[in-house]
Coordinates of C-alpha atoms and ligand atoms in Angstrom, one line a residue:
M25 CA 3.9 -33.0 0.8
R26 CA 4.0 -32.7 -2.9
W27 CA 2.9 -29.7 -4.5
T28 CA 0.7 -31.1 -5.9
Q29 CA -1.5 -32.3 -3.9
T30 CA -2.2 -28.8 -1.9
L31 CA -3.1 -25.3 -2.6
I32 CA -0.2 -22.8 -3.7
P33 CA -2.0 -19.7 -5.6
T34 CA 1.2 -17.6 -6.3
L35 CA 0.7 -14.4 -8.5
R36 CA 3.5 -13.0 -10.5
E37 CA 1.5 -9.0 -9.7
A38 CA 0.5 -8.3 -6.0
P39 CA -3.0 -6.3 -6.4
A40 CA -3.2 -2.6 -6.0
E41 CA -4.7 -2.8 -2.8
A42 CA -1.7 -4.3 -0.4
E43 CA -0.1 -0.9 0.0
I44 CA 3.4 -2.7 2.1
V45 CA 5.4 -5.5 1.8
S46 CA 4.6 -8.4 3.9
H47 CA 0.9 -7.8 2.8
Q48 CA 1.5 -7.7 -1.0
L49 CA 4.2 -11.2 -0.9
L50 CA 1.4 -13.1 1.7
L51 CA -0.6 -12.8 -1.1
R52 CA 1.6 -12.5 -4.2
A53 CA 2.7 -15.8 -2.2
G54 CA 0.0 -17.6 -1.7
L55 CA -0.6 -17.6 1.9
V56 CA -3.6 -15.6 2.7
R57 CA -7.0 -14.6 0.4
K58 CA -8.6 -11.2 1.6
L59 CA -12.9 -11.8 1.4
A60 CA -13.7 -8.8 2.7
G61 CA -12.0 -5.2 3.9
G62 CA -9.8 -6.4 7.2
V63 CA -11.4 -10.2 7.2
Y64 CA -8.6 -13.3 5.7
S65 CA -8.9 -16.2 4.4
F66 CA -6.1 -18.3 5.3
L67 CA -4.5 -21.2 2.6
P68 CA -3.1 -23.7 3.5
L69 CA 1.1 -22.7 3.9
G70 CA 0.0 -19.3 5.3
L71 CA -1.6 -21.7 8.2
R72 CA 1.2 -23.5 8.7
A73 CA 3.3 -20.5 9.2
L74 CA -0.1 -19.5 11.6
R75 CA 0.5 -22.7 13.5
K76 CA 4.0 -22.6 14.0
V77 CA 4.3 -18.9 15.0
E78 CA 1.0 -20.3 17.8
R79 CA 3.4 -22.9 18.4
I80 CA 6.1 -21.0 19.9
V81 CA 3.1 -18.6 22.0
R82 CA 2.2 -21.5 23.2
E83 CA 5.1 -23.7 23.9
E84 CA 6.4 -20.6 25.7
M85 CA 3.6 -19.7 27.4
D86 CA 3.3 -23.2 29.1
R87 CA 7.0 -23.7 30.2
A88 CA 6.2 -19.8 32.2
G89 CA 3.5 -21.2 33.5
A90 CA 0.2 -20.1 32.1
I91 CA -2.5 -22.9 32.0
E92 CA -4.6 -23.0 28.1
V93 CA -8.5 -23.2 28.6
L94 CA -10.4 -21.2 25.8
L95 CA -12.8 -19.1 26.0
P96 CA -16.2 -17.9 24.0
A97 CA -16.0 -15.0 21.3
L98 CA -19.1 -14.7 21.6
Q99 CA -20.4 -12.6 24.7
P100 CA -23.7 -11.5 26.7
P101 CA -23.2 -7.9 26.6
E102 CA -24.1 -7.3 30.2
I103 CA -20.3 -8.3 31.4
W104 CA -18.9 -4.9 29.7
Q105 CA -21.1 -2.7 31.2
Q106 CA -19.9 -4.5 34.7
S107 CA -16.2 -4.2 33.7
G108 CA -17.6 -0.3 32.8
R109 CA -15.9 -0.7 29.4
Y110 CA -19.1 -1.6 27.1
E111 CA -18.7 2.7 26.7
T112 CA -15.2 3.1 26.8
A113 CA -15.0 0.8 24.1
R114 CA -18.3 0.9 21.9
Q115 CA -15.7 1.7 18.9
V116 CA -14.8 -1.3 18.5
L117 CA -17.2 -3.3 19.7
Y118 CA -18.8 -5.5 17.6
K119 CA -22.3 -6.1 18.4
V120 CA -24.9 -8.8 17.1
Y121 CA -28.7 -9.9 17.6
D122 CA -29.7 -13.7 17.5
S123 CA -33.8 -14.5 16.8
A124 CA -35.4 -12.6 19.9
R125 CA -33.7 -9.8 19.1
R126 CA -31.4 -9.8 21.7
E127 CA -27.8 -8.6 21.8
W128 CA -24.4 -10.1 22.1
V129 CA -20.9 -8.5 21.7
L130 CA -18.0 -9.8 19.7
S131 CA -15.3 -9.7 21.8
P132 CA -12.4 -8.0 21.2
T133 CA -10.5 -9.4 24.7
A134 CA -11.2 -11.6 26.6
E135 CA -10.6 -9.3 30.8
E136 CA -14.6 -9.7 31.6
V137 CA -15.5 -13.4 30.9
I138 CA -11.4 -14.3 32.2
T139 CA -12.2 -12.6 35.9
L140 CA -15.7 -13.5 36.3
L141 CA -14.5 -17.0 35.2
A142 CA -11.7 -16.2 38.7
A143 CA -14.0 -14.7 40.0
A144 CA -16.4 -18.5 40.8
E145 CA -13.5 -20.6 40.6
I146 CA -10.9 -19.1 42.4
Q147 CA -10.9 -18.7 46.1
S148 CA -8.8 -18.3 47.9
Y149 CA -4.9 -17.5 48.1
R150 CA -3.7 -21.2 48.1
Q151 CA -5.0 -20.7 44.8
L152 CA -2.7 -18.5 43.6
P153 CA -1.3 -18.1 42.2
R154 CA -3.2 -18.1 38.2
N155 CA -1.9 -16.9 34.9
F156 CA -4.4 -17.6 32.3
Y157 CA -4.9 -17.9 28.8
Q158 CA -6.2 -18.4 25.6
I159 CA -5.3 -18.2 21.0
S160 CA -8.6 -17.2 20.0
V161 CA -10.5 -15.2 17.1
K162 CA -10.7 -11.8 18.3
F163 CA -12.8 -8.9 17.1
R164 CA -12.8 -5.5 16.6
D165 CA -14.4 -2.9 14.9
E166 CA -11.0 -0.8 13.4
I167 CA -12.0 2.2 11.8
R168 CA -9.4 1.8 9.7
P169 CA -9.0 -1.9 8.7
R170 CA -5.3 -1.7 6.8
F171 CA -2.3 -3.2 5.8
G172 CA -3.8 -7.0 5.8
L173 CA -3.4 -8.6 9.0
M174 CA -1.7 -5.7 10.6
R175 CA -4.7 -4.4 11.5
A176 CA -8.2 -6.5 10.6
R177 CA -11.4 -6.5 12.1
E178 CA -11.0 -10.4 13.0
F179 CA -7.6 -12.0 13.5
I180 CA -6.1 -14.2 16.6
M181 CA -4.5 -13.4 19.2
K182 CA -3.1 -15.4 22.7
D183 CA -4.6 -13.3 25.7
A184 CA -3.5 -14.5 29.2
Y185 CA -4.4 -12.5 32.5
S186 CA -3.0 -13.5 35.5
F187 CA -4.0 -13.2 39.6
D188 CA -2.0 -12.6 41.6
V189 CA -2.2 -11.7 46.0
S190 CA -0.2 -8.9 45.9
D191 CA 1.1 -6.4 44.0
E192 CA 4.9 -7.9 44.3
A193 CA 3.6 -11.7 43.9
A194 CA 1.2 -9.5 40.7
Q195 CA 4.8 -8.0 38.7
Q196 CA 6.6 -11.6 38.9
S197 CA 3.4 -12.9 37.4
Y198 CA 4.8 -9.4 34.5
Q199 CA 8.2 -10.2 34.6
R200 CA 7.4 -13.5 33.7
M201 CA 4.8 -12.8 30.9
Y202 CA 7.7 -10.1 29.6
E203 CA 10.9 -12.4 29.4
A204 CA 8.1 -15.4 27.9
Y205 CA 7.5 -12.6 24.9
T206 CA 11.3 -12.4 24.6
R207 CA 11.6 -15.3 23.9
V208 CA 8.9 -16.4 21.9
F209 CA 9.8 -14.0 19.4
A210 CA 13.5 -14.5 19.6
R211 CA 11.8 -17.8 18.2
C212 CA 9.8 -16.6 15.8
G213 CA 13.3 -15.1 14.1
L214 CA 11.9 -11.3 15.2
R215 CA 13.5 -8.9 16.3
T216 CA 11.7 -6.8 18.6
F217 CA 12.8 -3.9 21.5
P218 CA 10.3 -3.5 24.4
V219 CA 9.4 0.8 25.5
E220 CA 7.2 2.5 28.3
A221 CA 3.3 2.3 25.9
D222 CA 0.5 4.0 27.3
T223 CA -2.1 1.8 29.8
G224 CA -4.8 3.4 27.3
V225 CA -8.4 2.9 28.3
I226 CA -7.3 -0.8 29.5
G227 CA -6.7 0.8 32.3
G228 CA -3.3 -0.6 34.7
T229 CA -0.2 1.5 35.9
L230 CA 2.6 -0.1 34.4
S231 CA 2.8 -1.4 30.9
H232 CA 5.4 -2.6 27.5
E233 CA 4.6 -2.8 23.8
F234 CA 7.7 -4.8 22.0
M235 CA 7.5 -2.8 18.0
V236 CA 9.2 -4.7 15.9
P237 CA 11.0 -1.9 14.2
A238 CA 9.5 -0.6 10.8
E239 CA 8.9 2.1 8.1
T240 CA 5.4 0.7 7.9
G241 CA 4.7 0.5 11.5
E242 CA 1.5 2.7 12.9
N243 CA 3.5 3.4 15.9
E244 CA 6.3 6.2 17.0
V245 CA 9.1 5.1 19.0
A246 CA 10.8 7.9 21.1
Y247 CA 15.1 6.0 22.3
C248 CA 17.8 6.9 23.2
E249 CA 20.9 4.8 22.6
G250 CA 22.9 6.4 25.4
C251 CA 21.1 4.8 28.6
G252 CA 18.0 2.4 26.7
Y253 CA 15.0 4.5 27.4
A254 CA 12.6 3.9 25.4
A255 CA 9.2 4.5 24.5
N256 CA 5.6 4.8 22.8
V257 CA 4.6 8.5 21.8
E258 CA 1.9 8.3 22.7
K259 CA 3.9 7.7 26.1
A260 CA 7.2 9.5 26.0
V261 CA 8.6 12.0 28.1
S262 CA 11.6 14.3 27.3
R263 CA 14.2 16.8 29.3
V264 CA 11.6 19.7 27.9
A265 CA 8.4 17.8 29.7
A266 CA 9.4 17.3 32.2
G267 CA 10.5 21.4 32.9
G268 CA 14.4 21.0 32.4
Q269 CA 13.5 24.3 30.1
A270 CA 13.2 27.8 32.3
P271 CA 11.0 30.1 32.3
V272 CA 12.0 33.0 29.5
Q273 CA 13.0 35.8 32.3
G274 CA 11.9 38.9 32.6
T275 CA 10.9 41.8 34.0
A276 CA 7.1 42.3 33.0
P277 CA 4.4 44.3 32.8
A278 CA 1.1 43.4 32.7
P279 CA -1.1 42.1 30.0
E280 CA -1.8 44.5 27.6
K281 CA -3.9 43.6 24.1
F282 CA -3.1 44.4 20.8
P283 CA -4.3 43.9 17.6
T284 CA -3.9 40.9 14.9
P285 CA -6.1 40.7 12.3
G286 CA -6.5 37.7 10.2
V287 CA -4.3 36.1 12.2
Q288 CA -5.0 32.1 12.3
T289 CA -2.6 30.2 13.4
I290 CA 0.5 29.7 15.0
E291 CA 2.9 30.3 11.8
D292 CA 0.2 33.3 11.3
L293 CA 2.1 35.3 14.2
S294 CA 4.8 34.7 13.9
R295 CA 5.2 36.3 10.4
A296 CA 5.3 39.5 9.8
P297 CA 4.5 42.8 11.3
Y298 CA 3.9 40.3 13.8
G299 CA 7.7 38.6 14.8
V300 CA 7.1 36.2 17.9
P301 CA 8.4 32.8 17.6
A302 CA 6.2 30.1 18.1
E303 CA 8.5 28.4 21.3
R304 CA 6.5 32.3 23.1
Q305 CA 3.0 32.2 22.0
I306 CA 0.5 30.5 23.6
K307 CA -1.7 27.2 21.4
T308 CA -5.3 27.3 23.2
L309 CA -7.7 24.1 21.6
V310 CA -10.8 23.2 22.9
Y311 CA -12.3 20.0 23.6
I312 CA -14.9 18.7 24.4
V313 CA -14.9 15.5 26.0
E314 CA -18.2 13.9 27.1
S315 CA -20.0 16.3 26.4
R316 CA -18.1 19.0 28.1
P317 CA -15.5 22.2 27.0
L318 CA -12.4 21.7 28.3
V319 CA -8.7 24.4 27.3
I320 CA -6.7 22.9 26.6
L321 CA -2.5 25.2 27.1
L322 CA 0.0 24.4 24.8
R323 CA 3.5 26.4 24.1
G324 CA 3.3 27.4 20.0
D325 CA 5.9 24.8 19.0
D326 CA 4.2 21.6 20.4
Q327 CA 1.0 19.4 19.8
L328 CA -1.2 17.5 21.7
N329 CA -1.0 14.2 22.5
E330 CA -4.3 12.9 22.6
A331 CA -3.3 8.9 24.0
K332 CA -2.2 11.0 27.1
L333 CA -4.6 13.5 27.3
A334 CA -6.5 9.9 27.0
A335 CA -5.0 8.6 29.9
R336 CA -5.2 11.2 31.7
L337 CA -9.4 12.1 31.3
G338 CA -9.3 7.9 31.5
T339 CA -11.5 8.2 28.5
T340 CA -11.5 8.6 24.8
T341 CA -14.8 9.9 24.3
F342 CA -13.3 13.4 23.2
R343 CA -13.8 15.2 20.7
P344 CA -11.9 19.3 19.2
A345 CA -14.8 21.5 19.7
T346 CA -16.1 22.7 16.9
A347 CA -15.7 26.5 15.4
E348 CA -19.1 27.3 16.2
E349 CA -18.6 25.6 19.6
I350 CA -15.4 26.8 20.6
H351 CA -17.0 30.5 19.7
S352 CA -20.2 30.5 21.8
L353 CA -18.0 29.7 24.6
L354 CA -15.5 31.9 24.5
G355 CA -16.3 34.6 22.5
A356 CA -14.0 34.1 19.8
H357 CA -12.7 31.8 17.0
P358 CA -9.7 30.1 16.9
G359 CA -7.0 32.3 16.2
S360 CA -8.0 34.4 18.9
L361 CA -8.7 32.1 22.0
G362 CA -6.5 32.2 25.5
A363 CA -7.6 31.2 29.0
V364 CA -5.9 35.2 30.6
A365 CA -8.3 34.8 33.7
A366 CA -9.5 38.2 33.5
T367 CA -11.5 37.0 29.5
L368 CA -12.8 33.9 30.6
P369 CA -16.3 33.3 30.6
D370 CA -17.9 33.1 34.2
P371 CA -18.6 30.3 35.2
A372 CA -15.0 29.7 33.6
P373 CA -14.9 26.2 31.4
P374 CA -12.0 24.2 32.8
V375 CA -8.4 24.9 31.8
W376 CA -5.6 22.0 31.6
A377 CA -2.2 23.6 30.9
D378 CA 0.9 21.4 29.5
E379 CA 4.0 20.9 31.4
R380 CA 6.6 23.4 29.3
L381 CA 3.9 26.3 30.1
R382 CA 4.0 26.8 34.1
G383 CA 6.5 29.1 34.7
A384 CA 6.8 31.2 31.2
T385 CA 7.0 34.3 31.2
E386 CA 6.4 36.8 28.4
M387 CA 3.9 35.1 26.8
I388 CA 1.4 35.6 23.4
T389 CA -1.8 34.5 23.3
G390 CA -5.6 35.1 22.6
A391 CA -7.9 38.3 23.6
N392 CA -11.1 35.5 23.5
E393 CA -11.5 38.8 20.9
D394 CA -11.6 38.4 17.2
G395 CA -8.0 39.9 16.0
H396 CA -6.5 40.7 19.3
H397 CA -3.8 39.6 21.0
F398 CA -2.6 40.1 24.4
R399 CA 1.9 40.6 25.4
H400 CA 3.7 39.7 28.0
V401 CA 1.5 37.0 29.8
D402 CA 2.8 36.1 32.7
V403 CA 1.7 32.3 32.8
A404 CA 1.3 32.0 36.8
R405 CA 0.1 35.3 36.9
D406 CA -2.0 35.9 34.3
L407 CA -3.3 32.6 33.1
R408 CA -6.7 31.2 35.4
V409 CA -4.8 27.1 34.8
N410 CA -6.5 24.1 37.0
E411 CA -4.8 21.4 36.1
W412 CA -1.4 21.1 34.4
A413 CA -0.1 17.7 32.8
D414 CA 2.2 16.1 30.6
L415 CA 0.5 16.5 27.5
R416 CA 2.2 17.3 24.9
T417 CA 4.9 15.0 22.0
V418 CA 8.7 14.6 22.6
R419 CA 10.5 15.6 18.5
A420 CA 13.5 14.2 18.5
G421 CA 16.3 16.0 19.4
E422 CA 15.2 16.7 22.9
G423 CA 16.8 15.5 26.0
C424 CA 16.5 11.9 27.7
V425 CA 14.8 11.8 30.7
R426 CA 17.2 9.8 32.0
C427 CA 20.7 10.9 30.3
G428 CA 19.9 14.0 28.4
R429 CA 21.5 12.2 25.4
P430 CA 18.7 13.4 22.4
L431 CA 16.1 11.6 21.4
Q432 CA 15.3 9.3 19.0
I433 CA 12.0 8.7 16.8
R434 CA 11.8 6.1 14.1
R435 CA 8.5 3.7 13.4
A436 CA 7.3 0.4 14.9
I437 CA 4.8 -2.1 14.8
E438 CA 3.6 -3.7 18.0
V439 CA 3.0 -7.1 17.8
G440 CA 2.2 -7.5 22.4
H441 CA 1.8 -6.1 24.5
V442 CA 2.1 -6.7 28.9
F443 CA 0.1 -5.1 30.6
K444 CA -0.2 -4.8 34.8
L445 CA -4.2 -4.4 36.4
G446 CA -4.4 -3.7 39.5
T447 CA -7.9 -4.7 40.8
K448 CA -9.4 -2.1 38.7
Y449 CA -11.4 -5.6 36.8
S450 CA -11.0 -7.2 40.2
E451 CA -12.8 -5.2 41.9
K452 CA -16.0 -4.7 39.1
L453 CA -16.1 -8.0 38.4
G454 CA -15.7 -9.4 42.3
S455 CA -12.5 -11.5 41.3
T456 CA -11.6 -12.8 45.4
F457 CA -9.5 -15.1 47.2
I458 CA -9.3 -15.7 51.2
D459 CA -5.8 -14.5 52.5
E460 CA -3.6 -16.1 55.0
S461 CA -5.7 -14.7 58.1
G462 CA -8.7 -14.8 56.5
V463 CA -9.1 -11.3 55.0
R464 CA -11.6 -11.3 51.7
R465 CA -9.2 -9.6 48.5
P466 CA -9.5 -8.0 45.0
C467 CA -6.8 -10.2 42.6
V468 CA -4.0 -7.9 41.5
M469 CA -4.3 -8.4 38.2
G470 CA -1.9 -8.5 34.8
C471 CA -3.1 -9.0 30.9
Y472 CA -0.6 -9.9 28.3
G473 CA -1.6 -9.9 24.2
I474 CA 0.2 -11.3 21.1
G475 CA -1.0 -10.6 18.0
V476 CA -0.3 -13.7 16.4
T477 CA -1.4 -13.2 12.6
R478 CA 0.1 -10.0 13.5
T479 CA 2.8 -11.4 14.3
L480 CA 3.2 -13.5 11.2
Q481 CA 2.8 -10.6 8.8
A482 CA 6.1 -8.8 11.0
I483 CA 7.7 -11.4 10.4
I484 CA 7.2 -11.0 6.4
E485 CA 7.8 -7.4 6.8
Q486 CA 10.8 -7.6 9.3
S487 CA 12.9 -10.4 6.7
H488 CA 11.4 -10.2 2.9
D489 CA 14.3 -9.5 -0.8
A490 CA 13.4 -8.1 -3.7
D491 CA 12.7 -11.8 -5.0
G492 CA 9.8 -12.7 -2.0
I493 CA 9.7 -13.8 1.3
V494 CA 12.5 -14.7 3.6
W495 CA 11.7 -17.3 6.4
P496 CA 12.9 -18.3 9.4
V497 CA 13.2 -21.5 9.4
S498 CA 11.2 -21.9 13.0
V499 CA 7.9 -21.0 11.0
A500 CA 8.2 -21.1 7.1
P501 CA 5.0 -23.1 6.0
Y502 CA 8.2 -25.9 5.0
E503 CA 11.7 -26.2 5.9
V504 CA 13.1 -27.0 2.4
C505 CA 11.6 -27.6 -1.1
L506 CA 13.0 -30.4 -3.2
T507 CA 12.8 -28.6 -7.1
P508 CA 12.9 -32.0 -9.6
L509 CA 14.0 -30.4 -12.8
Q510 CA 12.6 -32.5 -15.0
M511 CA 9.8 -34.8 -14.7
N512 CA 9.9 -37.2 -16.7
A513 CA 8.4 -39.8 -15.1
D514 CA 11.4 -42.8 -16.3
G515 CA 14.2 -39.9 -15.4
P516 CA 17.2 -40.7 -13.5
V517 CA 15.7 -36.7 -11.6
R518 CA 11.9 -38.3 -10.3
A519 CA 12.9 -41.2 -9.1
V520 CA 15.8 -39.4 -6.5
A521 CA 13.6 -36.7 -5.8
D522 CA 11.4 -39.5 -5.1
R523 CA 14.2 -40.9 -2.8
L524 CA 15.1 -36.9 -1.6
Y525 CA 11.5 -37.1 -0.1
E526 CA 11.1 -39.8 1.7
A527 CA 14.6 -39.5 3.9
L528 CA 14.0 -36.2 5.0
Q529 CA 10.7 -36.9 6.0
R530 CA 12.0 -39.3 8.0
E531 CA 14.9 -37.6 9.3
G532 CA 12.1 -35.1 11.2
I533 CA 12.2 -32.7 8.4
E534 CA 10.1 -30.1 7.1
V535 CA 9.1 -31.1 3.1
I536 CA 7.8 -29.8 -0.1
L537 CA 8.6 -32.0 -3.1
D538 CA 8.0 -29.1 -6.2
D539 CA 5.7 -32.3 -8.4
R540 CA 4.9 -29.5 -10.7
E541 CA 5.6 -29.9 -14.9
E542 CA 7.2 -26.7 -14.8
R543 CA 10.0 -24.5 -16.4
P544 CA 13.1 -24.7 -13.7
G545 CA 12.6 -21.0 -14.1
V546 CA 9.4 -21.1 -12.8
K547 CA 9.6 -23.6 -9.7
F548 CA 13.2 -21.7 -8.5
K549 CA 11.0 -17.4 -8.6
D550 CA 8.2 -19.4 -6.3
A551 CA 10.4 -21.5 -4.6
D552 CA 11.9 -17.7 -4.0
L553 CA 8.6 -15.7 -3.9
V554 CA 7.5 -18.2 -0.8
G555 CA 10.9 -18.4 0.7
F556 CA 11.1 -21.9 2.3
P557 CA 14.7 -22.2 4.0
F558 CA 16.6 -24.0 1.6
R559 CA 15.7 -25.8 -1.9
V560 CA 17.8 -28.8 -3.3
N561 CA 18.5 -28.3 -7.2
I562 CA 18.1 -31.5 -8.5
G563 CA 18.8 -31.4 -12.5
E564 CA 20.0 -34.0 -14.8
K565 CA 22.9 -32.5 -15.4
L566 CA 24.7 -32.3 -11.6
L567 CA 23.0 -35.6 -11.3
A568 CA 26.1 -37.4 -13.6
K569 CA 27.9 -36.0 -12.2
G570 CA 26.5 -37.9 -8.6
Q571 CA 25.3 -34.8 -7.4
V572 CA 22.6 -32.7 -6.4
E573 CA 23.3 -28.3 -5.5
I574 CA 21.7 -26.9 -1.8
K575 CA 20.7 -23.7 -1.4
R576 CA 20.2 -21.9 0.9
R577 CA 17.5 -19.0 0.9
A578 CA 18.9 -16.2 2.8
G579 CA 22.1 -15.1 1.4
G580 CA 21.6 -17.4 -0.9
Q581 CA 25.1 -19.6 -0.8
V582 CA 25.3 -22.2 -3.3
E583 CA 26.3 -25.9 -2.1
A584 CA 26.7 -29.1 -4.0
V585 CA 26.7 -32.2 -2.3
S586 CA 26.8 -36.2 -3.3
V587 CA 23.7 -37.1 -4.0
D588 CA 24.1 -39.8 -0.9
E589 CA 24.7 -37.4 1.8
A590 CA 21.7 -35.7 0.5
A591 CA 19.3 -36.2 2.7
V592 CA 22.0 -36.3 5.8
R593 CA 23.5 -32.6 4.9
V594 CA 20.6 -31.2 5.1
A595 CA 19.1 -32.9 7.8
A596 CA 22.2 -30.7 9.2
L597 CA 21.8 -27.5 8.3
V598 CA 17.4 -26.9 8.9
Q599 CA 18.7 -29.1 12.9
E600 CA 20.8 -26.3 12.4
A601 CA 19.2 -23.5 11.7
R602 CA 16.4 -24.1 14.4
R603 CA 19.1 -24.2 17.1
A604 CA 20.3 -21.8 16.3
L605 CA 16.8 -19.6 16.9
L606 CA 16.5 -21.2 20.3
E607 CA 20.0 -19.4 20.8
A608 CA 19.3 -17.2 20.4
A609 CA 16.3 -17.6 22.8
G610 CA 18.2 -17.8 25.9
Ligands
ATP22 P1 -3.5 -1.4 18.3 O1 -3.4 -0.2 19.1 O2 -2.0 -2.0 17.4 O3 -4.8 -0.8 17.9 P2 -4.1 -2.2 21.2 O4 -3.0 -1.9 21.6 O5 -5.5 -1.5 20.2 O6 -2.5 -2.9 18.9 P3 -3.8 -4.8 22.1 O7 -5.2 -5.1 22.7 O8 -2.4 -4.0 22.9 O9 -3.6 -3.8 21.1 O10 -3.8 -6.1 21.8 C1 -3.7 -7.1 22.1 C2 -1.6 -7.0 20.7 O11 -3.0 -8.4 20.0 C3 -1.8 -6.4 20.0 O12 -0.1 -6.0 20.6 C4 -1.6 -6.4 18.0 O13 -0.1 -7.4 18.2 C5 -3.0 -6.7 17.8 N1 -3.3 -6.6 17.7 C6 -4.4 -5.7 18.0 N2 -5.0 -5.0 17.1 C7 -5.0 -6.1 16.1 C8 -6.3 -5.7 15.5 N3 -6.8 -4.5 14.6 N4 -5.7 -6.6 14.0 C9 -4.3 -7.9 13.8 N5 -3.8 -8.0 15.6 C10 -4.6 -6.7 16.3
MG23 MG1 -1.8 -2.2 22.5

C-alpha cells in the first residue's frame, strides 16, 4: 500500500475525551473514529489490525476443532424469555421496534440462538461433541461506555459454544478452549494471565477470565506469587474469609444496650469516646432484592462484594435500601442497625451474614433504635442469622487460601472468558440428545468469549512508548514501512524505494510506502506513532554509500545494510519476528 492511496489521519494531540493511553493512540494513529459514545468506525489501518486479531482467533478456534457459523444479531425477545434472561440481562439488552411495533433485541451474546439451533439439529450422541463459534458484532447497553473500544456499546466478540454428552466430556471441551485462548493471546503478543472468575448471571459452575495486567483495567485481581492462585476479586477468597480467623474470645455477659448519640458510621464508633475497633463491630446493611428486603451482616472493617451477593442470590436485581425504607423496616436509621433477634420486627426480614462473623463474640452492633448500640454481642447466641455466605471482598496482604502467603491485588483488563455452563440452557431451550442406551438427555454446555476489539486495544495499552504504538508483528497493520526521505521524481531515492516495495511484496511481507511529499521528521513521527515493527529509511546520504537503514520500532536498534541485500534482510527480520510469536504460543 502507498500512504497517499489510503487514509491515515494521524493527530498530533489526543482528543480530550480519550482518558487512557490506548484510547488516545487509537485516535492519534488514525485507526478509529468515534461516531457516538461507545460506537466507533474503523479506518483502514485499524481494520487491518482488527482483521489480523480475528484471523488469529479464527485459526486457533479451527485448530481446536470449533466450527464457524454466523448467527443473527437481530433476535426475537421470546427466546430470551424462554431462557429466563429477558429479565436478568435487561440492563444490557438493546431493544428495537419494527414498523408493526414488534419488539426485537440486538444480540449481546448468543447462548439462546445457538442452543435452539443445536436443539433442532443435534439428536444423537453420535453428533457430539460439537463446538460452534462466530466472530460478530455484539450490542450492549453499557451503563458507562468508556475508554474507546474497551467498553463499547457495539463491539466485536468471538463467541463459542460447546455441546457434550457428559460433564467429563464438557470438561475436556473447556480445557481445549482454555488452551486455545492461551495461544490466541500469545500469538497476539499479549501477556495475559488466567484467573478464576465469578460465573455471574450467566450461570454455570466453572469459569476463568484471561486478564491483561494494566493500571487502567476495570477489574481487580487477587493473586499469590507463592502458589499461583489468582482470582477476580468478585470471586477471590482468602484464609481469613474461609474462616481461618479465630473468633474474639471471652466469657461474654448478656448484650447490653448503651447510648451512642450521633454515631452514623463504623468510623464514628471507632473514635473516642467509644473507641471500638472496626473489627469488633458488626456492619448491618439492608438491600432490596427484587422488591423484598434482605439484611446483610459483615465485620465492621469488611466490604460487601456485590458480585458475590449476586452469585449467591442468582440475580442482579437488587439495590441498597433507602434510609426511609430502612426506617420503616427496622425502626431506625443507618448507623444504629443490627440483627439482635429481640430487636427485629415480626415477621423478620431474612438475615444473611458473612462467614467471617461465624462464632464471633464480644461484638458491638446497632440496637435498631436511633442512637443506641449493644455491646457483649455473641453472634451465635444473640443474632438471628438465616444464611451464612462468603460476601466480603478480600484485601491485599490476607493469606492465600491455598498456601497462606500474602495475597496481592492488581488491576487488569478482561479480554477473554471461558465458562462451564452445565445444562442450564440446554434444559430450558430443549437441546437434548439420545445417548448410547437410547435415553434422551440434555447436552452439557460451555461458552467462551473473546472481546476482539477490546483485545486489539489491550495490545496497544500493553505495547506502546512515548512516541506511539509498538505493534507486535502479528497484529501490526503493516509489518514494514518504507520511508523515502527525498521524494523528487527523478532522484535515486524514489527508484530504490519502489524497487524495495516490489521486492518485499514478492517475499510476502506486508509493506506500506510513505510516498508523501513530507519532511523526514513528519514521516518518522507518523511511522513511530502508528508503530510499524520495522521502518526502512531510504535517503540520499546513505544511498551514496550504497546503503539503506533498517530501524526496529521495539527497542529502536538501527542497522545499515547494502541496497542489494535490503529486501532479503528485512524479510528475514520480519519472518524471525513472526516465528518468535508462534513459538511463544507453544
Ligand atoms: P465486562 O465484565 O468487562 O463487562 P463481561 O464479563 O460482561 O465483560 P462477557 O459476557 O464475558 O463480558 O463477554 C466476553 C468478552 O467480550 C469479554 O471478556 C470482553 O473481552 C468482551 N466485552 C464484553 N463487554 C464488552 C464491551 N462493552 N465492549 C467491548 N468488549 C466487551
Ligand atoms: Mg466476562
